[in-house]
Short mmCIF file of C-alpha atoms and ligand atoms in Angstrom, two decimals:
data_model
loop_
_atom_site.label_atom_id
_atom_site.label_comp_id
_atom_site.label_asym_id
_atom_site.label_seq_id
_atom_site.Cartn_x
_atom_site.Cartn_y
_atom_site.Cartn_z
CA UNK A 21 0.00 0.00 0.00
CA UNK A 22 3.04 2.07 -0.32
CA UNK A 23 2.07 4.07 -2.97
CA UNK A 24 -1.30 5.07 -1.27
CA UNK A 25 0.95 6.06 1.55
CA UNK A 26 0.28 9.11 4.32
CA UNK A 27 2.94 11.74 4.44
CA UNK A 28 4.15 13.79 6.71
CA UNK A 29 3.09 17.24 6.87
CA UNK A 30 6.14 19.55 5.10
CA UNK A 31 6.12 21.72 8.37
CA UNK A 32 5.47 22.04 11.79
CA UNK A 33 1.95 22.50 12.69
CA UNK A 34 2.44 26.42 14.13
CA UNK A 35 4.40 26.90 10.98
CA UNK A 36 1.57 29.54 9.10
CA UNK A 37 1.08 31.24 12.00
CA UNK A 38 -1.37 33.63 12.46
CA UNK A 39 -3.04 33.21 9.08
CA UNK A 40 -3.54 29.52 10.05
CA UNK A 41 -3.47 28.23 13.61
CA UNK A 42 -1.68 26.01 14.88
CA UNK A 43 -4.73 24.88 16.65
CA UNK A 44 -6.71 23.83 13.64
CA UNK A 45 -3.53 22.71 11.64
CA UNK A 46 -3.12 19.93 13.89
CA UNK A 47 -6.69 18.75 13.94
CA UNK A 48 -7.02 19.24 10.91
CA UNK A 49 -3.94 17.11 9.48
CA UNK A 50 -3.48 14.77 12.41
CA UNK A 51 -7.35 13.83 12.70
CA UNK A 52 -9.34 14.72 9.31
CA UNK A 53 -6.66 14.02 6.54
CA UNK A 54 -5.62 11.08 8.79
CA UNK A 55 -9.23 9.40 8.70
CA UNK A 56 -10.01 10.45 4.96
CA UNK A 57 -6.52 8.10 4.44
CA UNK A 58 -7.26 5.08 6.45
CA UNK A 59 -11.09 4.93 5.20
CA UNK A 60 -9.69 5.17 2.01
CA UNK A 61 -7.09 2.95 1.99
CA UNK A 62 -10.22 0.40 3.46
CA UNK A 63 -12.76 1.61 1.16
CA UNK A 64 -10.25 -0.32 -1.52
CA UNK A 65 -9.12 -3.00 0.11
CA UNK A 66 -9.48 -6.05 -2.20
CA UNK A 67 -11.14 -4.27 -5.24
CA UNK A 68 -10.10 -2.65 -8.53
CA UNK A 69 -8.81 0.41 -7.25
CA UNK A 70 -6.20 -1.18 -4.70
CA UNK A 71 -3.45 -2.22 -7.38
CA UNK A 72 -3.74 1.63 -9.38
CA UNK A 73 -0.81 3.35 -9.76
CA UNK A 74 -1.95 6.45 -8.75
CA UNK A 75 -4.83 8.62 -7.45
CA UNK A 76 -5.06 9.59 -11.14
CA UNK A 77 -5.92 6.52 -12.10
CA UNK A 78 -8.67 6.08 -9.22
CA UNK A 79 -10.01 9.19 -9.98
CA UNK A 80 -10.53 8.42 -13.73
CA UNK A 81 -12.26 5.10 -12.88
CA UNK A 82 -14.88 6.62 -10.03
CA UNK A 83 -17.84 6.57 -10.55
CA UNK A 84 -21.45 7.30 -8.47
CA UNK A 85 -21.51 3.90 -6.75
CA UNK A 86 -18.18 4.10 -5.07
CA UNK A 87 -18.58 6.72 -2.34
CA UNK A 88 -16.31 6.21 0.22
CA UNK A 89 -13.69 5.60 -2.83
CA UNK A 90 -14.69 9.09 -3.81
CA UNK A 91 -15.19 10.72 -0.56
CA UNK A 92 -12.33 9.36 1.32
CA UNK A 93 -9.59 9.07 -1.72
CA UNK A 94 -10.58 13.07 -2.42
CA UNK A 95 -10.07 13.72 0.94
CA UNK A 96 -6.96 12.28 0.96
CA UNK A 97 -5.37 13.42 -2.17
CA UNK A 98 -6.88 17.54 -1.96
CA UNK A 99 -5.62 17.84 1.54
CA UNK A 100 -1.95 16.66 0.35
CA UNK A 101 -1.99 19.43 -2.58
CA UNK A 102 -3.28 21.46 0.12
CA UNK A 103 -0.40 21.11 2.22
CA UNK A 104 2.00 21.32 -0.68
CA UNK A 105 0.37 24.56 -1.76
CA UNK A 106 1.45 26.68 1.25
CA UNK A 107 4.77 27.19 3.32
CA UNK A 108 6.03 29.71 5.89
CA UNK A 109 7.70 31.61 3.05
CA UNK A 110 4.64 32.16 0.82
CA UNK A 111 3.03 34.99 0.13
CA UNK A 112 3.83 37.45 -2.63
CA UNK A 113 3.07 36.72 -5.89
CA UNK A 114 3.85 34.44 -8.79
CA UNK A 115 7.07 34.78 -11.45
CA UNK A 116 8.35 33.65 -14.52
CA UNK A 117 5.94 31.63 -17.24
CA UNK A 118 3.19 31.00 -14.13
CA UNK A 119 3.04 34.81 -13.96
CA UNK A 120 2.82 35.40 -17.26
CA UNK A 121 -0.08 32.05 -17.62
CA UNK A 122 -2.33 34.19 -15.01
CA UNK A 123 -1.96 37.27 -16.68
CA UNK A 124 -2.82 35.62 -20.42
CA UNK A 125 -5.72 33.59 -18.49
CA UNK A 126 -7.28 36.34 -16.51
CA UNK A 127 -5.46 39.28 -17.59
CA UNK A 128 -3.53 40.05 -14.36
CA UNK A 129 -2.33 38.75 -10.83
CA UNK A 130 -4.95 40.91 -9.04
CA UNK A 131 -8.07 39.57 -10.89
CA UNK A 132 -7.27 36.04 -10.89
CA UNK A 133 -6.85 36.31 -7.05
CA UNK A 134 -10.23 37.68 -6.80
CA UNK A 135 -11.73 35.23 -9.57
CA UNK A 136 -10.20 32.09 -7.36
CA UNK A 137 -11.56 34.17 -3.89
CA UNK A 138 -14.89 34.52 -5.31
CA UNK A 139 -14.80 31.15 -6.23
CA UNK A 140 -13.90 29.53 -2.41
CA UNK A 141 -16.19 31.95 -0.81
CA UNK A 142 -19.14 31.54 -2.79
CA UNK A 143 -18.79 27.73 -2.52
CA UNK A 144 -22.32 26.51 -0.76
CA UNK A 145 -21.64 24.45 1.95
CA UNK A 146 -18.69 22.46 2.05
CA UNK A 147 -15.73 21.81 -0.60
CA UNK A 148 -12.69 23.46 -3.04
CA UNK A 149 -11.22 25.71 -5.04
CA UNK A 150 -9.01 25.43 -7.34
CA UNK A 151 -6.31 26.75 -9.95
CA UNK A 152 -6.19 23.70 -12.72
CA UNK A 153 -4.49 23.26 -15.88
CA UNK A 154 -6.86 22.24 -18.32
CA UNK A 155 -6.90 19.81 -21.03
CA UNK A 156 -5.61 22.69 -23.56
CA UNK A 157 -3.10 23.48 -21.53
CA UNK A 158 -4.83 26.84 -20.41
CA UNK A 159 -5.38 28.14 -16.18
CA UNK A 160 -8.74 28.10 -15.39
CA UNK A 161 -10.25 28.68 -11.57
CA UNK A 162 -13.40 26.63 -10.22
CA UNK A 163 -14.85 24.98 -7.12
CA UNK A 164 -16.36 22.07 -6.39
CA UNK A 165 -18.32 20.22 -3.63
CA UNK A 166 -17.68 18.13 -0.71
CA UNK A 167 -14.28 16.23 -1.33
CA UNK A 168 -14.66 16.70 -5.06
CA UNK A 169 -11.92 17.79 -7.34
CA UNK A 170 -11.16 18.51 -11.60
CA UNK A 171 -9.84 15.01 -11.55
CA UNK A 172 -12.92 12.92 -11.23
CA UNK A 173 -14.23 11.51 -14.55
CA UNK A 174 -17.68 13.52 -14.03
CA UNK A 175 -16.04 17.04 -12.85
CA UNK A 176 -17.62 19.66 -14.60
CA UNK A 177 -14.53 21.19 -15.33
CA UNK A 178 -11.86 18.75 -15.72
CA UNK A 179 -8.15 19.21 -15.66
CA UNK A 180 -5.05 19.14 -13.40
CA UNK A 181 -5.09 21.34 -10.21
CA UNK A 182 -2.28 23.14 -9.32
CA UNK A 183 -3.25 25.16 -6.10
CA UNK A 184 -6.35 24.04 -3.95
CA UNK A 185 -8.00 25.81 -1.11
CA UNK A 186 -10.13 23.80 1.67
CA UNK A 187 -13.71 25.91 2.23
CA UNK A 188 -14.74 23.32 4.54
CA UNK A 189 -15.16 24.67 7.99
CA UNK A 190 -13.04 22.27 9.57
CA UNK A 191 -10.55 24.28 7.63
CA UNK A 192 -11.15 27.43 9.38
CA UNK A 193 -13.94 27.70 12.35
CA UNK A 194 -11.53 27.78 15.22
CA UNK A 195 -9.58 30.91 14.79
CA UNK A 196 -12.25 32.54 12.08
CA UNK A 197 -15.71 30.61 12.75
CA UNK A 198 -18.22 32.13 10.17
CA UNK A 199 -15.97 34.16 8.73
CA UNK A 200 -14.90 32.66 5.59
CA UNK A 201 -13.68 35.65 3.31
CA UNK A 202 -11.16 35.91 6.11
CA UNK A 203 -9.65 33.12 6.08
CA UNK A 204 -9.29 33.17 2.44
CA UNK A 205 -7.75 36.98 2.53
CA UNK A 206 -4.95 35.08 4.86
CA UNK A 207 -4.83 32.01 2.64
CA UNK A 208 -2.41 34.48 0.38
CA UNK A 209 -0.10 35.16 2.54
CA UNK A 210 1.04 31.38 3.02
CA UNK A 211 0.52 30.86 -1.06
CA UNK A 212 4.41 28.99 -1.46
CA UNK A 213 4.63 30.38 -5.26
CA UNK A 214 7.25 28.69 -6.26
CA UNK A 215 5.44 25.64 -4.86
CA UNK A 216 2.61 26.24 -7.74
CA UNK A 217 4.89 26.72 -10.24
CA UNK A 218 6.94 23.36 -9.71
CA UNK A 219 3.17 22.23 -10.12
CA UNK A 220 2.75 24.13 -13.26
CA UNK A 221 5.24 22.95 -15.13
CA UNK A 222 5.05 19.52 -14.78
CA UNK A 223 1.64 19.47 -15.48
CA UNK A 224 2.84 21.10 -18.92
CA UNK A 225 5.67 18.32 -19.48
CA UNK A 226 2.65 15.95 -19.45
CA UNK A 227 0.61 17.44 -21.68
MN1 MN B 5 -10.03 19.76 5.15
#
């Protein structure tokens, strides 16, 4: 089970301190991510999905009657891009060809960030949003619900994320209860940039 395996987190839990808690990072990696990974890695014990190569693969084969494949194996995989997304040096902005891809997709820095906030605040109820590549190649910013994510064969808009952002309120209640727009204003100061663009370009080598 390896390959399905559950990672540390990249650093420690006060690490993005104050614009996330140390508090919630903790519960939130050491109790929610952890569960989504063990039901997961039961939900496919001893059927198709336990000899995939990747979540990828899982993803492509989901479909409405496996649930807690779908629930638990997004859970698991959008929380590590989560993670991988953010660092105690982020902040500040993109550079290089990821700059320039925002700017081309939605015609500057400052629009895309509030095209993605929109997005993650106006998200009913619980789930994501995201920065994804998309099957052209081009950026492109939606949400989606409950552990959802562009991945799934029946996405609505399909392609490879690059930066995620929880909405659930596990993600946030403790230090900013109802107060989601906050928590997504402080999001940007932990955004690890260079992070996204590692992510960025080897989505393009795949393409
Ligand atoms: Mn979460």
């Amino acid at each position: 089970m390896s390959k399905f395996e559950f990672k540390e987190l990249p650093y420690a839990y006060d690490a993005l301190e104050p614009y996330i808690d140390a508090q919630t990072m903790e519960v939130h990696y050491d109790k929610h991510h952890r569960a989504y990974h063990s039901k997961f890695v039961a939900a496919i014990e001893d059927t198709e999905f336990e000899n995939m190569e990747s979540m990828h693969a899982v993803f492509t084969n989901i479909n409405k009657g496996n649930a807690a494949v779908r629930n638990n194996g997004g859970g698991y995989f959008n929380h590590e891009l989560f993670w991988s997304c953010m660092s105690a040096k982020g902040g500040g902005k993109p550079t290089d060809k990821l700059a320039k891809a925002i700017d081309q997709a939605f015609s500057s820095f400052k629009i895309f960030k509030e095209i993605f906030s929109n997005a993650a605040a106006t998200r009913f109820g619980s789930g994501w949003a995201w920065l994804l590549v998309n099957p052209q190649g081009k950026l492109e910013v939606c949400s989606t619900a409950n552990q959802n994510n562009p991945l799934m064969k029946d996405a609505e808009v399909k392609g490879e994320p690059i930066l995620a952002l929880d909405v659930w309120e596990h993600a946030y209640y403790l230090k900013y209860q109802n107060r989601r727009p906050e928590y997504i204003d402080a999001f940007w100061h932990v955004v690890d940039w260079e992070a996204i663009a590692k992510n960025y370009s080897e989505v393009l080598q795949k393409l």
